[in-house]
mmCIF file of N, CA and C in Angstrom:
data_model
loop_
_atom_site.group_PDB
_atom_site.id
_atom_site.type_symbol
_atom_site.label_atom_id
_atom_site.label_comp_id
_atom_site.label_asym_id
_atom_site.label_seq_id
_atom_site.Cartn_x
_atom_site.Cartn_y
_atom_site.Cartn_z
ATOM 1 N N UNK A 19 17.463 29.296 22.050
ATOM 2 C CA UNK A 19 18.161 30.511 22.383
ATOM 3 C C UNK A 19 19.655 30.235 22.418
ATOM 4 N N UNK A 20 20.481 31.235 22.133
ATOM 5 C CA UNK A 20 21.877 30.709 21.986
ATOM 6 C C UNK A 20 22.237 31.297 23.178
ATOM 7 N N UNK A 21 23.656 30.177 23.441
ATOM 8 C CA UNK A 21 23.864 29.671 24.771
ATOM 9 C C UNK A 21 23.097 29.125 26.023
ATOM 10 N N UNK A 22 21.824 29.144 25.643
ATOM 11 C CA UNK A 22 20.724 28.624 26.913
ATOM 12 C C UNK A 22 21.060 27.050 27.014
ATOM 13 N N UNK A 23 20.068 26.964 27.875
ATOM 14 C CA UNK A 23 20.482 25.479 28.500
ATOM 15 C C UNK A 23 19.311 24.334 27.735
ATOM 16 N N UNK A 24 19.250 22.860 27.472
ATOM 17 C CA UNK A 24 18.213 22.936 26.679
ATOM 18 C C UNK A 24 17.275 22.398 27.650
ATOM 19 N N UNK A 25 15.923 22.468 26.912
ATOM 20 C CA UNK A 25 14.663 22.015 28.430
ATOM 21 C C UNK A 25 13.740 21.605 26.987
ATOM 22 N N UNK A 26 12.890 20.559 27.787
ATOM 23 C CA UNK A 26 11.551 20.073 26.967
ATOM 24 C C UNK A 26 10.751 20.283 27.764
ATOM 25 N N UNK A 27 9.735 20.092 27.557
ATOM 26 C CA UNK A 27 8.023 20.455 27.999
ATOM 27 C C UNK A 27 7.103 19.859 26.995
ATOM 28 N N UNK A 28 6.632 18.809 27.496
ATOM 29 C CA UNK A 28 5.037 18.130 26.800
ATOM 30 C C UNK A 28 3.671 18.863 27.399
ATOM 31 N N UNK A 29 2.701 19.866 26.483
ATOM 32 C CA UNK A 29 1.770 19.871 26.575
ATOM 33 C C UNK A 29 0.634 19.089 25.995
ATOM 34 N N UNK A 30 -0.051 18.804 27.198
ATOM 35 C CA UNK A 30 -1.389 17.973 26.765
ATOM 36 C C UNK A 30 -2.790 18.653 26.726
ATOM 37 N N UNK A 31 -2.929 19.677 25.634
ATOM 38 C CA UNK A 31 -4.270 19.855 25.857
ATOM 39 C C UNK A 31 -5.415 19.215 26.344
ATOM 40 N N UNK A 32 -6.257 19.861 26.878
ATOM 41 C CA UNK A 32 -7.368 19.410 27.362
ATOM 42 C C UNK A 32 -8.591 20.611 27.388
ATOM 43 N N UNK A 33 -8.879 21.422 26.243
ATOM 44 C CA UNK A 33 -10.217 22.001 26.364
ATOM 45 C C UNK A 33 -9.889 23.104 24.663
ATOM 46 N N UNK A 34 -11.060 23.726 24.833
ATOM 47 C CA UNK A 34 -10.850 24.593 23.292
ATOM 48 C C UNK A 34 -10.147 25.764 22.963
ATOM 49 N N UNK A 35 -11.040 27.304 23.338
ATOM 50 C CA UNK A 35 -10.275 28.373 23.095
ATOM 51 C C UNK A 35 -9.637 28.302 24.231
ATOM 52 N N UNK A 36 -10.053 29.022 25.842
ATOM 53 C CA UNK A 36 -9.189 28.729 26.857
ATOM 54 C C UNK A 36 -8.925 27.273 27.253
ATOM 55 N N UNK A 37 -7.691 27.253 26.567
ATOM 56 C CA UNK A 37 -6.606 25.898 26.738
ATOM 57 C C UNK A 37 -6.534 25.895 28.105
ATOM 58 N N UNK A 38 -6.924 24.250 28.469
ATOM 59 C CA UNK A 38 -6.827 23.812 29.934
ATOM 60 C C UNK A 38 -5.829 22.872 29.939
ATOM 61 N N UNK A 39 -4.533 23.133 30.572
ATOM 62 C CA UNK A 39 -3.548 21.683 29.461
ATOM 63 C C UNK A 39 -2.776 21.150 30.851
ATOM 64 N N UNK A 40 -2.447 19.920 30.385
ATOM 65 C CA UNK A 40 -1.468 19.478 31.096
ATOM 66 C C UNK A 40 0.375 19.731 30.891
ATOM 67 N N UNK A 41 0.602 20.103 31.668
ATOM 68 C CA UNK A 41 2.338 20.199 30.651
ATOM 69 C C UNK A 41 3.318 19.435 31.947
ATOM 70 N N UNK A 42 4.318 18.470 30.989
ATOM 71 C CA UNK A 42 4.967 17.755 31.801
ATOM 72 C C UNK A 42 6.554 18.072 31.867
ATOM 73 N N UNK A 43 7.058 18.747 32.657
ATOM 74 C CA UNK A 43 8.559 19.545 32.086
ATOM 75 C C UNK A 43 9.589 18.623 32.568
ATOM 76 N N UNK A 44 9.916 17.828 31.371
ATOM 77 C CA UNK A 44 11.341 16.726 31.490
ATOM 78 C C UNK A 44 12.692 16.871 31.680
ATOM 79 N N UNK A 45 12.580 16.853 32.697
ATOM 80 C CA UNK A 45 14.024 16.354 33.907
ATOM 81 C C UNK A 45 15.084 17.661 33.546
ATOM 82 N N UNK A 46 14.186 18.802 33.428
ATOM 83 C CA UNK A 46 15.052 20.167 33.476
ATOM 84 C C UNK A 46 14.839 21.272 33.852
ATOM 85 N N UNK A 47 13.509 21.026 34.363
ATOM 86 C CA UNK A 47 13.016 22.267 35.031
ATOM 87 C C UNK A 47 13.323 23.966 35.480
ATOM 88 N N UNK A 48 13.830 23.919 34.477
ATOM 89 C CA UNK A 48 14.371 25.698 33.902
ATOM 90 C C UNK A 48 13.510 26.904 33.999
ATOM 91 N N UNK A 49 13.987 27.844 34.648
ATOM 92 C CA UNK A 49 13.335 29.314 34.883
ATOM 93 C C UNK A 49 12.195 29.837 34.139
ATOM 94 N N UNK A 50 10.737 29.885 34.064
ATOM 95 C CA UNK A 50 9.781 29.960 33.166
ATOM 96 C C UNK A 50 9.717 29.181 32.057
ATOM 97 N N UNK A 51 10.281 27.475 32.534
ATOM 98 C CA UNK A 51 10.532 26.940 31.256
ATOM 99 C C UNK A 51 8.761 26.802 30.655
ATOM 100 N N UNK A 52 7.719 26.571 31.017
ATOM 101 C CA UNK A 52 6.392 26.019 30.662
ATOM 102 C C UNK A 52 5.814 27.898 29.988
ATOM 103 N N UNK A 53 5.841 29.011 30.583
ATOM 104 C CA UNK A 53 5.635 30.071 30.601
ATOM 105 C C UNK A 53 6.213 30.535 29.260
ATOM 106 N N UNK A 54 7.629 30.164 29.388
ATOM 107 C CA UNK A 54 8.553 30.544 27.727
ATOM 108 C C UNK A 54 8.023 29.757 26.410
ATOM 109 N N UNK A 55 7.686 28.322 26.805
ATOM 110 C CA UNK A 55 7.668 27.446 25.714
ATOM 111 C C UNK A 55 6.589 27.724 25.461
ATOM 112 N N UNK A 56 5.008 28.534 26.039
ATOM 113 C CA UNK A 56 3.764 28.099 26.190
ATOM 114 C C UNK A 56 3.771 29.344 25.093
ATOM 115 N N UNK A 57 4.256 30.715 25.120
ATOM 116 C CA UNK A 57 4.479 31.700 24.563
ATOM 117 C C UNK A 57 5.137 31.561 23.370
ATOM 118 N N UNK A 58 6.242 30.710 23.072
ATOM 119 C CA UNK A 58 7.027 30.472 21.867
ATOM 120 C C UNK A 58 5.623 29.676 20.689
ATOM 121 N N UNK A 59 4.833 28.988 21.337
ATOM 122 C CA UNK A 59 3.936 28.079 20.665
ATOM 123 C C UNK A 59 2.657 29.092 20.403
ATOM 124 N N UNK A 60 2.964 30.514 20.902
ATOM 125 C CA UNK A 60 1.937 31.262 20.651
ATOM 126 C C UNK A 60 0.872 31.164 21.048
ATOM 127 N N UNK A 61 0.492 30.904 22.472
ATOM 128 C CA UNK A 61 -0.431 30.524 23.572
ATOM 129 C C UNK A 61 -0.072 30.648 25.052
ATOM 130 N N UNK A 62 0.209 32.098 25.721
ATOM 131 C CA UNK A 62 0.625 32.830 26.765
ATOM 132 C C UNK A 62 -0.520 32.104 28.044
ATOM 133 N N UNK A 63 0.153 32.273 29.053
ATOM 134 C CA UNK A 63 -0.745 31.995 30.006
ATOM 135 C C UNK A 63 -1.782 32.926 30.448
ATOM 136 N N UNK A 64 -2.724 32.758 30.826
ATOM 137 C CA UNK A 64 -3.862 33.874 31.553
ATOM 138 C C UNK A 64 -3.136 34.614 32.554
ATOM 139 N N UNK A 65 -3.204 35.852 32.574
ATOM 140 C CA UNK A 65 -3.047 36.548 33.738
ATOM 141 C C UNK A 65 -1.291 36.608 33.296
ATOM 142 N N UNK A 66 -0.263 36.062 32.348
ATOM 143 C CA UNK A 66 1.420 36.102 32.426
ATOM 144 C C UNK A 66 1.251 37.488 31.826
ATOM 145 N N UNK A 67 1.940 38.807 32.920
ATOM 146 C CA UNK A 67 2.444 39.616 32.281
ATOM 147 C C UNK A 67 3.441 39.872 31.930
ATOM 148 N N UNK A 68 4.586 38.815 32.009
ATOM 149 C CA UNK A 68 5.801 38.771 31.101
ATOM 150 C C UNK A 68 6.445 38.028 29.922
ATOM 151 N N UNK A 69 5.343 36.601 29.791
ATOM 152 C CA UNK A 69 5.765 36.415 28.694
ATOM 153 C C UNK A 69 3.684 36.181 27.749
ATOM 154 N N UNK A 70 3.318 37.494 28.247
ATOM 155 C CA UNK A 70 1.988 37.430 28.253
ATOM 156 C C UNK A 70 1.496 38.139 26.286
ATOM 157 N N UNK A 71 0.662 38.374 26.279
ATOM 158 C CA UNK A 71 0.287 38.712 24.891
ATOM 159 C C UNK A 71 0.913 40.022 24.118
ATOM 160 N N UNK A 72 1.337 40.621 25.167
ATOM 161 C CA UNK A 72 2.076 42.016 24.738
ATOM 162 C C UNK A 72 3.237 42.273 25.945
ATOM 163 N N UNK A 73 4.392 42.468 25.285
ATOM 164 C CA UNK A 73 5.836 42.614 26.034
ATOM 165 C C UNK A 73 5.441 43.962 27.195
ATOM 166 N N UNK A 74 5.104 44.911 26.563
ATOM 167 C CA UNK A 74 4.793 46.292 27.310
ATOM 168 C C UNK A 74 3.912 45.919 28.727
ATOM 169 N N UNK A 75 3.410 45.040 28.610
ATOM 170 C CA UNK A 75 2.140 44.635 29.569
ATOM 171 C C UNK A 75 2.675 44.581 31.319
ATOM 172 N N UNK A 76 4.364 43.944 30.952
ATOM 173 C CA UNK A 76 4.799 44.016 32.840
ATOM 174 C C UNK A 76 5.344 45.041 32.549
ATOM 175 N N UNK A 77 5.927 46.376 31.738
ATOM 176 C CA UNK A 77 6.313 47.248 32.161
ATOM 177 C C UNK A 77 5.396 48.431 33.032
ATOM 178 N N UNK A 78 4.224 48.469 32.041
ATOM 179 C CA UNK A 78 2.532 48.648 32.575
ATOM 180 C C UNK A 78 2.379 48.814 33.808
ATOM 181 N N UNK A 79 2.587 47.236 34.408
ATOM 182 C CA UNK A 79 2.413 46.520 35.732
ATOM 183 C C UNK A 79 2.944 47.451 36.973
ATOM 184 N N UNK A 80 4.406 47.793 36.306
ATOM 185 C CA UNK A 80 5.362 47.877 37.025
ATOM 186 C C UNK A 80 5.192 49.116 37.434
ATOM 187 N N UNK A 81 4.637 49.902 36.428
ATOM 188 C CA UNK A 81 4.561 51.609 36.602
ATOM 189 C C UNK A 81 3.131 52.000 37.456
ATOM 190 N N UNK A 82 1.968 50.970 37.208
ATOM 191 C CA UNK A 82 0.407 51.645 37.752
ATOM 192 C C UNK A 82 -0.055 50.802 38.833
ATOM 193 N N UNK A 83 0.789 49.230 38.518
ATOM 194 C CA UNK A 83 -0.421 48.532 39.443
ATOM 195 C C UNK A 83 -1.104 47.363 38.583
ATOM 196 N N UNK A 84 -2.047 46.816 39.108
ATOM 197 C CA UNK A 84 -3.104 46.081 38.940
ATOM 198 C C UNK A 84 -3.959 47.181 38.263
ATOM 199 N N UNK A 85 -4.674 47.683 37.056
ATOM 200 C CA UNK A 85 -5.766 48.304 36.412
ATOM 201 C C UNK A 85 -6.878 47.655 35.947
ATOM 202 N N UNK A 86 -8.177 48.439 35.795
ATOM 203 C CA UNK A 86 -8.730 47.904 34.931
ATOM 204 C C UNK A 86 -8.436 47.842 33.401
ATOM 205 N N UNK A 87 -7.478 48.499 32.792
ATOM 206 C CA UNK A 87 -7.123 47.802 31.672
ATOM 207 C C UNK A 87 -6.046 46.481 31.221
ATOM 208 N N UNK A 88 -5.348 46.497 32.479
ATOM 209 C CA UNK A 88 -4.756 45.048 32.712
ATOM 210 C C UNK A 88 -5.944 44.036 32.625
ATOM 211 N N UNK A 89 -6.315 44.425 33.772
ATOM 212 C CA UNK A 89 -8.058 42.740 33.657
ATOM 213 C C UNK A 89 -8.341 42.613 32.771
ATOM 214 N N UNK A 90 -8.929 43.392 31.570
ATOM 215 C CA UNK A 90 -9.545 43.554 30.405
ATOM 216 C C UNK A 90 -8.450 42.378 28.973
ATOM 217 N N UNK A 91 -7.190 42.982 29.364
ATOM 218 C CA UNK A 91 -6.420 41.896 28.558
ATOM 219 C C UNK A 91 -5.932 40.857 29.327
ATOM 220 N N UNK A 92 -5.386 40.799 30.536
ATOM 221 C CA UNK A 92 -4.887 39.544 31.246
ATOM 222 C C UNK A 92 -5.751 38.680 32.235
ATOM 223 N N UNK A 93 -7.047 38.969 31.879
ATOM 224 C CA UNK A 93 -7.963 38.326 32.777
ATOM 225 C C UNK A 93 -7.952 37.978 34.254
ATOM 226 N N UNK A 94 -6.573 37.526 34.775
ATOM 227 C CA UNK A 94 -6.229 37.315 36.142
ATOM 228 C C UNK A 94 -5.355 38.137 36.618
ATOM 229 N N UNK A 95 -5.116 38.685 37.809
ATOM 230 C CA UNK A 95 -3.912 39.504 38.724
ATOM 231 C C UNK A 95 -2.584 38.719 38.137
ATOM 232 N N UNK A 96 -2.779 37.065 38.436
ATOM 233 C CA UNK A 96 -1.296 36.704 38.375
ATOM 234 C C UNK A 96 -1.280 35.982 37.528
ATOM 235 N N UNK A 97 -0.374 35.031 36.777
ATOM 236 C CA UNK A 97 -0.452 34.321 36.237
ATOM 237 C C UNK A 97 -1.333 32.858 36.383
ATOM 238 N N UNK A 98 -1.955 32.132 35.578
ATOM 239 C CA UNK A 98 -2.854 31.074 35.804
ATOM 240 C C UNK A 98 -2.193 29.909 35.694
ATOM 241 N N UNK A 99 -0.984 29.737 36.278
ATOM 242 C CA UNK A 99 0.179 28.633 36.469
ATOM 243 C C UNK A 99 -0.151 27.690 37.718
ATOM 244 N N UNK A 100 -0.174 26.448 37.965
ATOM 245 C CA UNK A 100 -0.136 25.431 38.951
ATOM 246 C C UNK A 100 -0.161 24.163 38.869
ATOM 247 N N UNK A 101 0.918 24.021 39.758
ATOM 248 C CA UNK A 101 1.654 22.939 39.884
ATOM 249 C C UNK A 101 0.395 21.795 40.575
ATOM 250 N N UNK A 102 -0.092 21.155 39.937
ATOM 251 C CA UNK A 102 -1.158 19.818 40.370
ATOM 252 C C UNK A 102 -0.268 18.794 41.135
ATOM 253 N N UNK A 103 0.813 18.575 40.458
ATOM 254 C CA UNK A 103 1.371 17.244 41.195
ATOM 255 C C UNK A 103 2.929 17.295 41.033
ATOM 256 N N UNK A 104 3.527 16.886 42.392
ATOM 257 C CA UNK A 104 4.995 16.353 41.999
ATOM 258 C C UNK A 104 5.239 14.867 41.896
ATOM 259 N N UNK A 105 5.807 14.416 41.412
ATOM 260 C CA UNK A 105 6.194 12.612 41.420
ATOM 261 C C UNK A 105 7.679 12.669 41.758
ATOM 262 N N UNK A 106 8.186 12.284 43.005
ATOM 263 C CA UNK A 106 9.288 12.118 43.367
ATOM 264 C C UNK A 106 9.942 10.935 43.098
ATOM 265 N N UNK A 107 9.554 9.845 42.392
ATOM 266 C CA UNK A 107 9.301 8.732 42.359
ATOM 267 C C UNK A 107 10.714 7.851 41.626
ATOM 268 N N UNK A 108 10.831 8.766 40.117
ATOM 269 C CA UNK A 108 11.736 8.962 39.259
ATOM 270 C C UNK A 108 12.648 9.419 40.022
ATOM 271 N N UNK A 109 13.175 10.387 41.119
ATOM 272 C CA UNK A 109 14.229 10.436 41.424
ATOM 273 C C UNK A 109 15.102 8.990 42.878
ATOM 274 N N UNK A 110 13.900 8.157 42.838
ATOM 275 C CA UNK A 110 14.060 7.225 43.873
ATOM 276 C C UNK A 110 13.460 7.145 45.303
ATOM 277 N N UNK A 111 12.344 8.147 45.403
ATOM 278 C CA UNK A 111 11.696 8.672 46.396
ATOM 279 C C UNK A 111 10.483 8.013 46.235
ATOM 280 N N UNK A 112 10.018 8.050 46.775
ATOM 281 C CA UNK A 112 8.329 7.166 47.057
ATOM 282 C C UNK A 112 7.151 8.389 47.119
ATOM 283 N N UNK A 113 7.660 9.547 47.269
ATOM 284 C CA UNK A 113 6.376 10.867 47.798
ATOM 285 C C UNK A 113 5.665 11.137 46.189
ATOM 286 N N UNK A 114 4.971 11.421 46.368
ATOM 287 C CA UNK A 114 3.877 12.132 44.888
ATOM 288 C C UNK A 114 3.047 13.057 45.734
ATOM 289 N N UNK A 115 3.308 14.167 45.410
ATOM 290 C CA UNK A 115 2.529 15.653 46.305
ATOM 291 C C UNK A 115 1.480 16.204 44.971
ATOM 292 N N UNK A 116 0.690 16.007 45.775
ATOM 293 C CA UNK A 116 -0.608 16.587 44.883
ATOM 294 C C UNK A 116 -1.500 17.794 45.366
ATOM 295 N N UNK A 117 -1.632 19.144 44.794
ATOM 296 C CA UNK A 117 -2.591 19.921 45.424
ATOM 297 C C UNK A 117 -3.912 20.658 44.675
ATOM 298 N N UNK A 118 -4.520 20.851 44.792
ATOM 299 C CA UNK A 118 -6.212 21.138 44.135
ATOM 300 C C UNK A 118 -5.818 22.180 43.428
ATOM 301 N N UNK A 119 -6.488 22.477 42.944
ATOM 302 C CA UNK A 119 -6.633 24.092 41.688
ATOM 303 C C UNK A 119 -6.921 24.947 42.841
ATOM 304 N N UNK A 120 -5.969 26.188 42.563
ATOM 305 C CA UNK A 120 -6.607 27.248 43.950
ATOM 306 C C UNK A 120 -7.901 27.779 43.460
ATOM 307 N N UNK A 121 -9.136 28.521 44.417
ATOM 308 C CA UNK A 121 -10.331 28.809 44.124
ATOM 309 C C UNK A 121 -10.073 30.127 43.219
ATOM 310 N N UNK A 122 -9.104 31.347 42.743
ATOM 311 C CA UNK A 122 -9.202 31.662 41.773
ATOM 312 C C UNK A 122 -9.330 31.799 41.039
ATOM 313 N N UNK A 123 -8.235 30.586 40.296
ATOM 314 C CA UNK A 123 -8.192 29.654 39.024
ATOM 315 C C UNK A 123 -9.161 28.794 38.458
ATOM 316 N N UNK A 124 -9.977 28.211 39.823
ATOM 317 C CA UNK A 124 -11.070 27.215 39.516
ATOM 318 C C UNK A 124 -12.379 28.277 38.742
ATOM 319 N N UNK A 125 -12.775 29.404 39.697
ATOM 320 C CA UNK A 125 -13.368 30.431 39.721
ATOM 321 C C UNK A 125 -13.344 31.081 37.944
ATOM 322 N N UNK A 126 -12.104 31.237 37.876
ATOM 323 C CA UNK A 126 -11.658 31.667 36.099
ATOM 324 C C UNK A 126 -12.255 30.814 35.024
ATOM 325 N N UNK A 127 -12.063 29.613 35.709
ATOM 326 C CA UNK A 127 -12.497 28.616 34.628
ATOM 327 C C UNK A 127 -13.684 28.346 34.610
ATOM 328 N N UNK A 128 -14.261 28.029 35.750
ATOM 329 C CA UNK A 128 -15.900 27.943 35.699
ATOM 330 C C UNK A 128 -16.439 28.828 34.619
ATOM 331 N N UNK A 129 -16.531 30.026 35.645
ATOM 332 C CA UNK A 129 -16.413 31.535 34.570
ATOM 333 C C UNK A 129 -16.222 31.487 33.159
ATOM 334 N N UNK A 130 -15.293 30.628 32.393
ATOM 335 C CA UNK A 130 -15.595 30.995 31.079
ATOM 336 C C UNK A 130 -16.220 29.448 30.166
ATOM 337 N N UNK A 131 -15.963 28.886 31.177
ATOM 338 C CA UNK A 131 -16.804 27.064 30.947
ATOM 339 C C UNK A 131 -15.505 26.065 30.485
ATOM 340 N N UNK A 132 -14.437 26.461 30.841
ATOM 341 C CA UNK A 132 -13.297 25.526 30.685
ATOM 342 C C UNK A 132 -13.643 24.045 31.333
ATOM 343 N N UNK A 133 -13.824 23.549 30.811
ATOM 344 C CA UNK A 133 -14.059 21.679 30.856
ATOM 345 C C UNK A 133 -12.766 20.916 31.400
ATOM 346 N N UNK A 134 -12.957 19.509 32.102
ATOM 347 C CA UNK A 134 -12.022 18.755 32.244
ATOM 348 C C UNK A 134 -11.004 18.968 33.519
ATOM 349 N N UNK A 135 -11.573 19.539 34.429
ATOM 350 C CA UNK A 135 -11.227 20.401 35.672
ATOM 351 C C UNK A 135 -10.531 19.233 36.330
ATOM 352 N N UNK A 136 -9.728 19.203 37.451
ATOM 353 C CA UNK A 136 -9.403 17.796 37.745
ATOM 354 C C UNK A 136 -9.484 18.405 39.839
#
């Protein structure tokens, strides 16, 4: 994007149609950077209604609500984004914060047989 700032992001897949991935965002951690890049690669997150399969989708949001024709295309209320782990480690810190898949998300995935759950 011109004038943006630049950011990387490594995704590591891990499953088939619903992509179960790892993504590792290097030392720039920028405003929807995983959400933007995941969408630029043409693979939106579950449940993102802004950088989700159709632009119109958070204006939608914004005007009705939660619908049943939202569920129908975005499968989840919110986006299916979470943070598994921090490593403070690299910045000279000793902490590594780790937290479980919330039961939503886990719930989503069961649900459609997404593999490789951690």
């Amino acid at each position: 994007m011109a004038g943006g700032q630049p950011s990387v992001t490594r995704f590591d897949p891990r499953d088939g149609r619903w992509l179960h991935l790892g993504a590792r965002v290097h030392a720039t951690g920028r405003k929807h950077q995983i959400r933007a890049h995941a969408q630029w690669l043409g693979h939106s997150l579950v449940g993102d209604k802004m950088y989700g399969p159709d632009a119109r989708l958070f204006l939608e949001f914004i005007e009705t609500g939660w619908t049943d024709a939202l569920a129908a295309r975005l499968f989840m209320s919110r986006q299916a984004l979470h943070c598994a782990e921090i490593d403070l480690r690299p910045a000279g810190l000793t902490q590594v914060f780790a937290a479980a898949l919330p039961a939503d998300m886990r719930e989503f995935c069961v649900a459609k047989g997404v593999e490789g759950l951690r």
